[in-house]
Amino acid sequence: MDFSILPVFLIAVFFLAISPGPDLLLISSYASSKGFKAGFMISAGIFVAGLLQTLLVAFGLGQLLQAMPPLVWAIKIVGVLYLSWLGLNLLRVWFKSGSASTCTSETKSLGSTRLMYQGLLNNLMNPKALLFFSMFLPQFTNVQFNLTAQILVLGVVLSCIALLVNIFFSLSFSKLGAVVGNKFKLGRHIDGILGVIFLGLAARLATSK
Protein backbone atom coordinates (compact mmCIF):
# COMPACT_ATOMS: atom_id res chain seq x y z
CA MET A 1 0.00 0.00 0.00
CA ASP A 2 0.91 3.66 -0.42
CA PHE A 3 0.93 4.64 3.27
CA SER A 4 1.39 8.32 2.46
CA ILE A 5 -2.29 8.56 1.56
CA LEU A 6 -3.46 6.72 4.70
CA PRO A 7 -3.97 9.88 6.87
CA VAL A 8 -6.31 11.34 4.24
CA PHE A 9 -8.18 8.04 4.08
CA LEU A 10 -8.58 7.85 7.88
CA ILE A 11 -9.89 11.43 8.07
CA ALA A 12 -12.39 10.78 5.26
CA VAL A 13 -13.57 7.56 6.90
CA PHE A 14 -14.05 9.24 10.27
CA PHE A 15 -16.29 11.95 8.84
CA LEU A 16 -18.21 9.38 6.84
CA ALA A 17 -18.75 7.31 9.99
CA ILE A 18 -20.19 10.22 12.00
CA SER A 19 -22.40 11.54 9.18
CA PRO A 20 -26.17 10.93 9.63
CA GLY A 21 -27.66 8.06 7.67
CA PRO A 22 -29.89 4.96 7.91
CA ASP A 23 -27.34 3.02 9.97
CA LEU A 24 -26.95 5.79 12.54
CA LEU A 25 -30.73 6.21 12.73
CA LEU A 26 -31.13 2.51 13.42
CA ILE A 27 -28.40 2.50 16.07
CA SER A 28 -29.76 5.57 17.84
CA SER A 29 -33.30 4.18 17.84
CA TYR A 30 -32.41 0.81 19.29
CA ALA A 31 -29.76 2.05 21.73
CA SER A 32 -32.01 4.78 23.12
CA SER A 33 -35.02 2.48 23.47
CA LYS A 34 -33.45 -0.88 24.38
CA GLY A 35 -30.04 -0.03 25.80
CA PHE A 36 -26.39 -0.26 24.89
CA LYS A 37 -26.40 -3.99 24.13
CA ALA A 38 -29.03 -3.57 21.42
CA GLY A 39 -27.10 -0.73 19.83
CA PHE A 40 -23.89 -2.74 20.04
CA MET A 41 -25.45 -5.75 18.27
CA ILE A 42 -26.86 -3.51 15.54
CA SER A 43 -23.34 -2.04 15.18
CA ALA A 44 -21.85 -5.53 14.97
CA GLY A 45 -24.27 -6.41 12.17
CA ILE A 46 -23.29 -3.27 10.27
CA PHE A 47 -19.62 -4.19 10.79
CA VAL A 48 -20.16 -7.64 9.26
CA ALA A 49 -22.03 -6.01 6.37
CA GLY A 50 -19.03 -3.74 5.78
CA LEU A 51 -16.69 -6.73 5.63
CA LEU A 52 -18.99 -8.51 3.17
CA GLN A 53 -19.19 -5.42 0.98
CA THR A 54 -15.42 -5.15 1.04
CA LEU A 55 -15.15 -8.71 -0.24
CA LEU A 56 -17.75 -8.06 -2.93
CA VAL A 57 -15.99 -4.91 -4.12
CA ALA A 58 -12.57 -6.58 -4.05
CA PHE A 59 -13.84 -9.36 -6.32
CA GLY A 60 -15.77 -7.19 -8.74
CA LEU A 61 -19.45 -7.12 -7.71
CA GLY A 62 -19.40 -3.35 -7.26
CA GLN A 63 -18.46 -2.91 -10.91
CA LEU A 64 -21.17 -5.43 -11.85
CA LEU A 65 -23.83 -3.35 -10.09
CA GLN A 66 -22.65 -0.22 -11.90
CA ALA A 67 -22.98 -2.06 -15.22
CA MET A 68 -26.39 -3.63 -14.41
CA PRO A 69 -28.90 -1.08 -13.04
CA PRO A 70 -31.75 -3.68 -12.98
CA LEU A 71 -29.78 -5.65 -10.37
CA VAL A 72 -29.52 -2.53 -8.20
CA TRP A 73 -33.27 -2.02 -8.58
CA ALA A 74 -33.99 -5.63 -7.56
CA ILE A 75 -31.85 -5.36 -4.42
CA LYS A 76 -33.55 -2.09 -3.55
CA ILE A 77 -37.03 -3.63 -3.85
CA VAL A 78 -36.04 -6.51 -1.57
CA GLY A 79 -34.69 -4.00 0.96
CA VAL A 80 -37.88 -1.91 0.85
CA LEU A 81 -40.05 -5.00 1.39
CA TYR A 82 -37.87 -6.21 4.27
CA LEU A 83 -37.87 -2.86 6.10
CA SER A 84 -41.61 -2.46 5.52
CA TRP A 85 -42.26 -5.91 6.95
CA LEU A 86 -40.22 -5.09 10.06
CA GLY A 87 -42.04 -1.78 10.52
CA LEU A 88 -45.53 -3.22 10.10
CA ASN A 89 -44.73 -6.12 12.41
CA LEU A 90 -43.54 -3.75 15.17
CA LEU A 91 -46.64 -1.58 14.72
CA ARG A 92 -48.83 -4.70 14.98
CA VAL A 93 -47.13 -5.71 18.23
CA TRP A 94 -47.54 -2.18 19.59
CA PHE A 95 -51.20 -1.99 18.59
CA LYS A 96 -52.05 -5.37 20.13
CA SER A 97 -50.17 -4.66 23.33
CA GLY A 98 -52.62 -4.10 26.13
CA SER A 99 -50.23 -2.82 28.80
CA ALA A 100 -46.83 -1.22 29.28
CA SER A 101 -45.38 -4.41 30.71
CA THR A 102 -46.55 -6.46 27.73
CA CYS A 103 -44.99 -4.07 25.26
CA THR A 104 -41.77 -3.82 27.19
CA SER A 105 -41.39 -7.59 27.47
CA GLU A 106 -42.08 -7.99 23.76
CA THR A 107 -39.50 -5.38 22.89
CA LYS A 108 -36.82 -6.77 25.16
CA SER A 109 -37.43 -10.33 23.91
CA LEU A 110 -35.48 -9.60 20.73
CA GLY A 111 -32.35 -11.72 20.83
CA SER A 112 -28.83 -10.54 20.09
CA THR A 113 -28.70 -12.60 16.90
CA ARG A 114 -31.89 -11.02 15.54
CA LEU A 115 -30.63 -7.53 16.34
CA MET A 116 -27.36 -8.29 14.57
CA TYR A 117 -29.25 -9.56 11.53
CA GLN A 118 -31.28 -6.36 11.45
CA GLY A 119 -28.14 -4.24 11.36
CA LEU A 120 -26.61 -6.53 8.74
CA LEU A 121 -29.63 -6.59 6.44
CA ASN A 122 -30.43 -2.90 6.87
CA ASN A 123 -26.99 -2.17 5.42
CA LEU A 124 -26.82 -4.90 2.78
CA MET A 125 -30.32 -4.26 1.42
CA ASN A 126 -29.27 -0.74 0.44
CA PRO A 127 -27.43 -1.13 -2.89
CA LYS A 128 -26.15 2.44 -2.60
CA ALA A 129 -23.85 1.29 0.22
CA LEU A 130 -22.17 -1.29 -2.01
CA LEU A 131 -21.93 1.19 -4.88
CA PHE A 132 -20.33 3.67 -2.50
CA PHE A 133 -17.75 1.09 -1.39
CA SER A 134 -16.94 0.31 -5.02
CA MET A 135 -16.34 3.99 -5.84
CA PHE A 136 -14.73 5.14 -2.57
CA LEU A 137 -12.13 2.47 -1.81
CA PRO A 138 -10.36 2.40 -5.22
CA GLN A 139 -9.60 6.12 -4.88
CA PHE A 140 -7.02 5.26 -2.20
CA THR A 141 -5.29 2.45 -4.05
CA ASN A 142 -1.99 2.51 -5.91
CA VAL A 143 -1.78 0.86 -9.33
CA GLN A 144 1.75 -0.29 -8.57
CA PHE A 145 0.49 -2.76 -5.97
CA ASN A 146 -2.09 -5.55 -5.87
CA LEU A 147 -5.51 -3.87 -6.17
CA THR A 148 -7.53 -6.62 -4.51
CA ALA A 149 -5.29 -6.76 -1.45
CA GLN A 150 -5.38 -2.98 -1.07
CA ILE A 151 -9.18 -2.87 -1.23
CA LEU A 152 -9.43 -5.65 1.34
CA VAL A 153 -7.14 -3.82 3.78
CA LEU A 154 -8.83 -0.45 3.27
CA GLY A 155 -12.28 -1.98 3.62
CA VAL A 156 -11.37 -3.69 6.89
CA VAL A 157 -9.90 -0.44 8.26
CA LEU A 158 -13.05 1.46 7.21
CA SER A 159 -15.31 -1.12 8.85
CA CYS A 160 -13.30 -1.12 12.09
CA ILE A 161 -13.39 2.67 12.38
CA ALA A 162 -17.12 2.67 11.69
CA LEU A 163 -17.60 0.00 14.36
CA LEU A 164 -15.78 2.06 17.00
CA VAL A 165 -17.79 5.16 16.11
CA ASN A 166 -21.05 3.21 16.18
CA ILE A 167 -20.21 1.72 19.59
CA PHE A 168 -19.62 5.24 20.89
CA PHE A 169 -23.00 6.33 19.51
CA SER A 170 -24.64 3.26 21.04
CA LEU A 171 -23.29 4.13 24.47
CA SER A 172 -24.24 7.79 24.15
CA PHE A 173 -27.78 7.15 22.93
CA SER A 174 -28.36 4.43 25.53
CA LYS A 175 -27.55 6.93 28.30
CA LEU A 176 -29.75 9.57 26.69
CA GLY A 177 -32.57 7.10 26.16
CA ALA A 178 -32.53 6.02 29.80
CA VAL A 179 -32.97 9.62 30.95
CA VAL A 180 -35.64 10.53 28.40
CA GLY A 181 -37.50 7.24 28.79
CA ASN A 182 -37.77 7.55 32.56
CA LYS A 183 -38.83 11.17 32.32
CA PHE A 184 -41.51 10.83 29.65
CA LYS A 185 -42.61 7.20 30.22
CA LEU A 186 -42.10 6.11 26.63
CA GLY A 187 -41.74 2.41 27.45
CA ARG A 188 -45.07 1.18 26.08
CA HIS A 189 -44.62 3.07 22.82
CA ILE A 190 -41.14 1.76 21.92
CA ASP A 191 -42.39 -0.79 19.39
CA GLY A 192 -44.62 1.79 17.73
CA ILE A 193 -41.79 4.30 17.46
CA LEU A 194 -39.44 1.71 15.97
CA GLY A 195 -42.16 0.59 13.56
CA VAL A 196 -42.54 4.12 12.24
CA ILE A 197 -38.76 4.44 11.92
CA PHE A 198 -38.50 1.24 9.87
CA LEU A 199 -41.31 2.38 7.58
CA GLY A 200 -39.48 5.68 7.19
CA LEU A 201 -36.29 3.84 6.23
CA ALA A 202 -38.26 1.81 3.69
CA ALA A 203 -39.76 4.96 2.19
CA ARG A 204 -36.33 6.64 2.08
CA LEU A 205 -34.81 3.66 0.27
CA ALA A 206 -37.76 3.42 -2.16
CA THR A 207 -37.52 7.07 -3.17
CA SER A 208 -33.71 7.27 -3.32
CA LYS A 209 -32.05 7.52 -6.73
PDB file of N, CA, C and O in Angstrom, residues 11-37:
ATOM      1  N   ILE A  11      -9.072  10.234   7.811  1.00  0.00           N
ATOM      2  CA  ILE A  11      -9.893  11.428   8.074  1.00  0.00           C
ATOM      3  C   ILE A  11     -11.217  11.333   7.327  1.00  0.00           C
ATOM      4  O   ILE A  11     -12.295  11.606   7.879  1.00  0.00           O
ATOM      5  N   ALA A  12     -11.163  10.911   6.059  1.00  0.00           N
ATOM      6  CA  ALA A  12     -12.385  10.777   5.261  1.00  0.00           C
ATOM      7  C   ALA A  12     -13.318   9.733   5.866  1.00  0.00           C
ATOM      8  O   ALA A  12     -14.533   9.954   5.962  1.00  0.00           O
ATOM      9  N   VAL A  13     -12.763   8.622   6.307  1.00  0.00           N
ATOM     10  CA  VAL A  13     -13.574   7.560   6.900  1.00  0.00           C
ATOM     11  C   VAL A  13     -14.228   8.024   8.193  1.00  0.00           C
ATOM     12  O   VAL A  13     -15.403   7.724   8.461  1.00  0.00           O
ATOM     13  N   PHE A  14     -13.492   8.760   9.003  1.00  0.00           N
ATOM     14  CA  PHE A  14     -14.055   9.242  10.273  1.00  0.00           C
ATOM     15  C   PHE A  14     -15.274  10.133  10.033  1.00  0.00           C
ATOM     16  O   PHE A  14     -16.316   9.960  10.671  1.00  0.00           O
ATOM     17  N   PHE A  15     -15.156  11.053   9.101  1.00  0.00           N
ATOM     18  CA  PHE A  15     -16.286  11.952   8.838  1.00  0.00           C
ATOM     19  C   PHE A  15     -17.445  11.218   8.177  1.00  0.00           C
ATOM     20  O   PHE A  15     -18.614  11.566   8.390  1.00  0.00           O
ATOM     21  N   LEU A  16     -17.138  10.206   7.399  1.00  0.00           N
ATOM     22  CA  LEU A  16     -18.211   9.380   6.840  1.00  0.00           C
ATOM     23  C   LEU A  16     -18.932   8.604   7.940  1.00  0.00           C
ATOM     24  O   LEU A  16     -20.158   8.449   7.914  1.00  0.00           O
ATOM     25  N   ALA A  17     -18.167   8.114   8.916  1.00  0.00           N
ATOM     26  CA  ALA A  17     -18.749   7.314   9.985  1.00  0.00           C
ATOM     27  C   ALA A  17     -19.673   8.123  10.889  1.00  0.00           C
ATOM     28  O   ALA A  17     -20.661   7.593  11.417  1.00  0.00           O
ATOM     29  N   ILE A  18     -19.377   9.409  11.092  1.00  0.00           N
ATOM     30  CA  ILE A  18     -20.195  10.219  11.997  1.00  0.00           C
ATOM     31  C   ILE A  18     -21.308  10.966  11.263  1.00  0.00           C
ATOM     32  O   ILE A  18     -22.123  11.639  11.892  1.00  0.00           O
ATOM     33  N   SER A  19     -21.351  10.844   9.930  1.00  0.00           N
ATOM     34  CA  SER A  19     -22.401  11.535   9.185  1.00  0.00           C
ATOM     35  C   SER A  19     -23.735  10.814   9.350  1.00  0.00           C
ATOM     36  O   SER A  19     -23.782   9.579   9.412  1.00  0.00           O
ATOM     37  N   PRO A  20     -24.845  11.550   9.454  1.00  0.00           N
ATOM     38  CA  PRO A  20     -26.168  10.927   9.634  1.00  0.00           C
ATOM     39  C   PRO A  20     -26.536  10.053   8.439  1.00  0.00           C
ATOM     40  O   PRO A  20     -26.205  10.358   7.302  1.00  0.00           O
ATOM     41  N   GLY A  21     -27.217   8.967   8.714  1.00  0.00           N
ATOM     42  CA  GLY A  21     -27.657   8.060   7.669  1.00  0.00           C
ATOM     43  C   GLY A  21     -28.543   6.974   8.248  1.00  0.00           C
ATOM     44  O   GLY A  21     -28.803   6.952   9.459  1.00  0.00           O
ATOM     45  N   PRO A  22     -29.007   6.037   7.422  1.00  0.00           N
ATOM     46  CA  PRO A  22     -29.894   4.963   7.907  1.00  0.00           C
ATOM     47  C   PRO A  22     -29.288   4.126   9.026  1.00  0.00           C
ATOM     48  O   PRO A  22     -29.986   3.747   9.970  1.00  0.00           O
ATOM     49  N   ASP A  23     -27.981   3.837   8.931  1.00  0.00           N
ATOM     50  CA  ASP A  23     -27.342   3.022   9.971  1.00  0.00           C
ATOM     51  C   ASP A  23     -27.334   3.750  11.314  1.00  0.00           C
ATOM     52  O   ASP A  23     -27.645   3.156  12.362  1.00  0.00           O
ATOM     53  N   LEU A  24     -26.980   5.022  11.293  1.00  0.00           N
ATOM     54  CA  LEU A  24     -26.953   5.787  12.537  1.00  0.00           C
ATOM     55  C   LEU A  24     -28.355   5.944  13.118  1.00  0.00           C
ATOM     56  O   LEU A  24     -28.536   5.881  14.343  1.00  0.00           O
ATOM     57  N   LEU A  25     -29.342   6.111  12.254  1.00  0.00           N
ATOM     58  CA  LEU A  25     -30.725   6.212  12.725  1.00  0.00           C
ATOM     59  C   LEU A  25     -31.147   4.925  13.420  1.00  0.00           C
ATOM     60  O   LEU A  25     -31.788   4.953  14.478  1.00  0.00           O
ATOM     61  N   LEU A  26     -30.780   3.801  12.841  1.00  0.00           N
ATOM     62  CA  LEU A  26     -31.133   2.508  13.420  1.00  0.00           C
ATOM     63  C   LEU A  26     -30.433   2.311  14.761  1.00  0.00           C
ATOM     64  O   LEU A  26     -31.052   1.864  15.744  1.00  0.00           O
ATOM     65  N   ILE A  27     -29.158   2.642  14.824  1.00  0.00           N
ATOM     66  CA  ILE A  27     -28.400   2.501  16.073  1.00  0.00           C
ATOM     67  C   ILE A  27     -28.979   3.387  17.160  1.00  0.00           C
ATOM     68  O   ILE A  27     -29.199   2.949  18.293  1.00  0.00           O
ATOM     69  N   SER A  28     -29.243   4.639  16.832  1.00  0.00           N
ATOM     70  CA  SER A  28     -29.758   5.567  17.836  1.00  0.00           C
ATOM     71  C   SER A  28     -31.126   5.134  18.337  1.00  0.00           C
ATOM     72  O   SER A  28     -31.430   5.258  19.528  1.00  0.00           O
ATOM     73  N   SER A  29     -31.959   4.617  17.454  1.00  0.00           N
ATOM     74  CA  SER A  29     -33.303   4.182  17.840  1.00  0.00           C
ATOM     75  C   SER A  29     -33.252   3.004  18.800  1.00  0.00           C
ATOM     76  O   SER A  29     -33.904   2.994  19.843  1.00  0.00           O
ATOM     77  N   TYR A  30     -32.466   2.001  18.448  1.00  0.00           N
ATOM     78  CA  TYR A  30     -32.405   0.809  19.292  1.00  0.00           C
ATOM     79  C   TYR A  30     -31.644   1.063  20.584  1.00  0.00           C
ATOM     80  O   TYR A  30     -32.040   0.575  21.650  1.00  0.00           O
ATOM     81  N   ALA A  31     -30.546   1.792  20.514  1.00  0.00           N
ATOM     82  CA  ALA A  31     -29.764   2.047  21.726  1.00  0.00           C
ATOM     83  C   ALA A  31     -30.549   2.896  22.714  1.00  0.00           C
ATOM     84  O   ALA A  31     -30.515   2.641  23.927  1.00  0.00           O
ATOM     85  N   SER A  32     -31.264   3.901  22.230  1.00  0.00           N
ATOM     86  CA  SER A  32     -32.015   4.776  23.124  1.00  0.00           C
ATOM     87  C   SER A  32     -33.232   4.096  23.713  1.00  0.00           C
ATOM     88  O   SER A  32     -33.664   4.423  24.821  1.00  0.00           O
ATOM     89  N   SER A  33     -33.801   3.132  22.985  1.00  0.00           N
ATOM     90  CA  SER A  33     -35.020   2.483  23.475  1.00  0.00           C
ATOM     91  C   SER A  33     -34.757   1.166  24.198  1.00  0.00           C
ATOM     92  O   SER A  33     -35.501   0.792  25.113  1.00  0.00           O
ATOM     93  N   LYS A  34     -33.687   0.455  23.820  1.00  0.00           N
ATOM     94  CA  LYS A  34     -33.448  -0.875  24.384  1.00  0.00           C
ATOM     95  C   LYS A  34     -32.120  -1.006  25.110  1.00  0.00           C
ATOM     96  O   LYS A  34     -31.832  -2.044  25.689  1.00  0.00           O
ATOM     97  N   GLY A  35     -31.296   0.012  25.056  1.00  0.00           N
ATOM     98  CA  GLY A  35     -30.044  -0.025  25.800  1.00  0.00           C
ATOM     99  C   GLY A  35     -28.817  -0.249  24.930  1.00  0.00           C
ATOM    100  O   GLY A  35     -28.907  -0.483  23.718  1.00  0.00           O
ATOM    101  N   PHE A  36     -27.672  -0.184  25.581  1.00  0.00           N
ATOM    102  CA  PHE A  36     -26.387  -0.264  24.893  1.00  0.00           C
ATOM    103  C   PHE A  36     -26.201  -1.580  24.149  1.00  0.00           C
ATOM    104  O   PHE A  36     -25.695  -1.599  23.019  1.00  0.00           O
ATOM    105  N   LYS A  37     -26.616  -2.691  24.755  1.00  0.00           N
ATOM    106  CA  LYS A  37     -26.401  -3.994  24.126  1.00  0.00           C
ATOM    107  C   LYS A  37     -27.087  -4.071  22.776  1.00  0.00           C
ATOM    108  O   LYS A  37     -26.519  -4.600  21.809  1.00  0.00           O
TER     109      LYS A  37
END
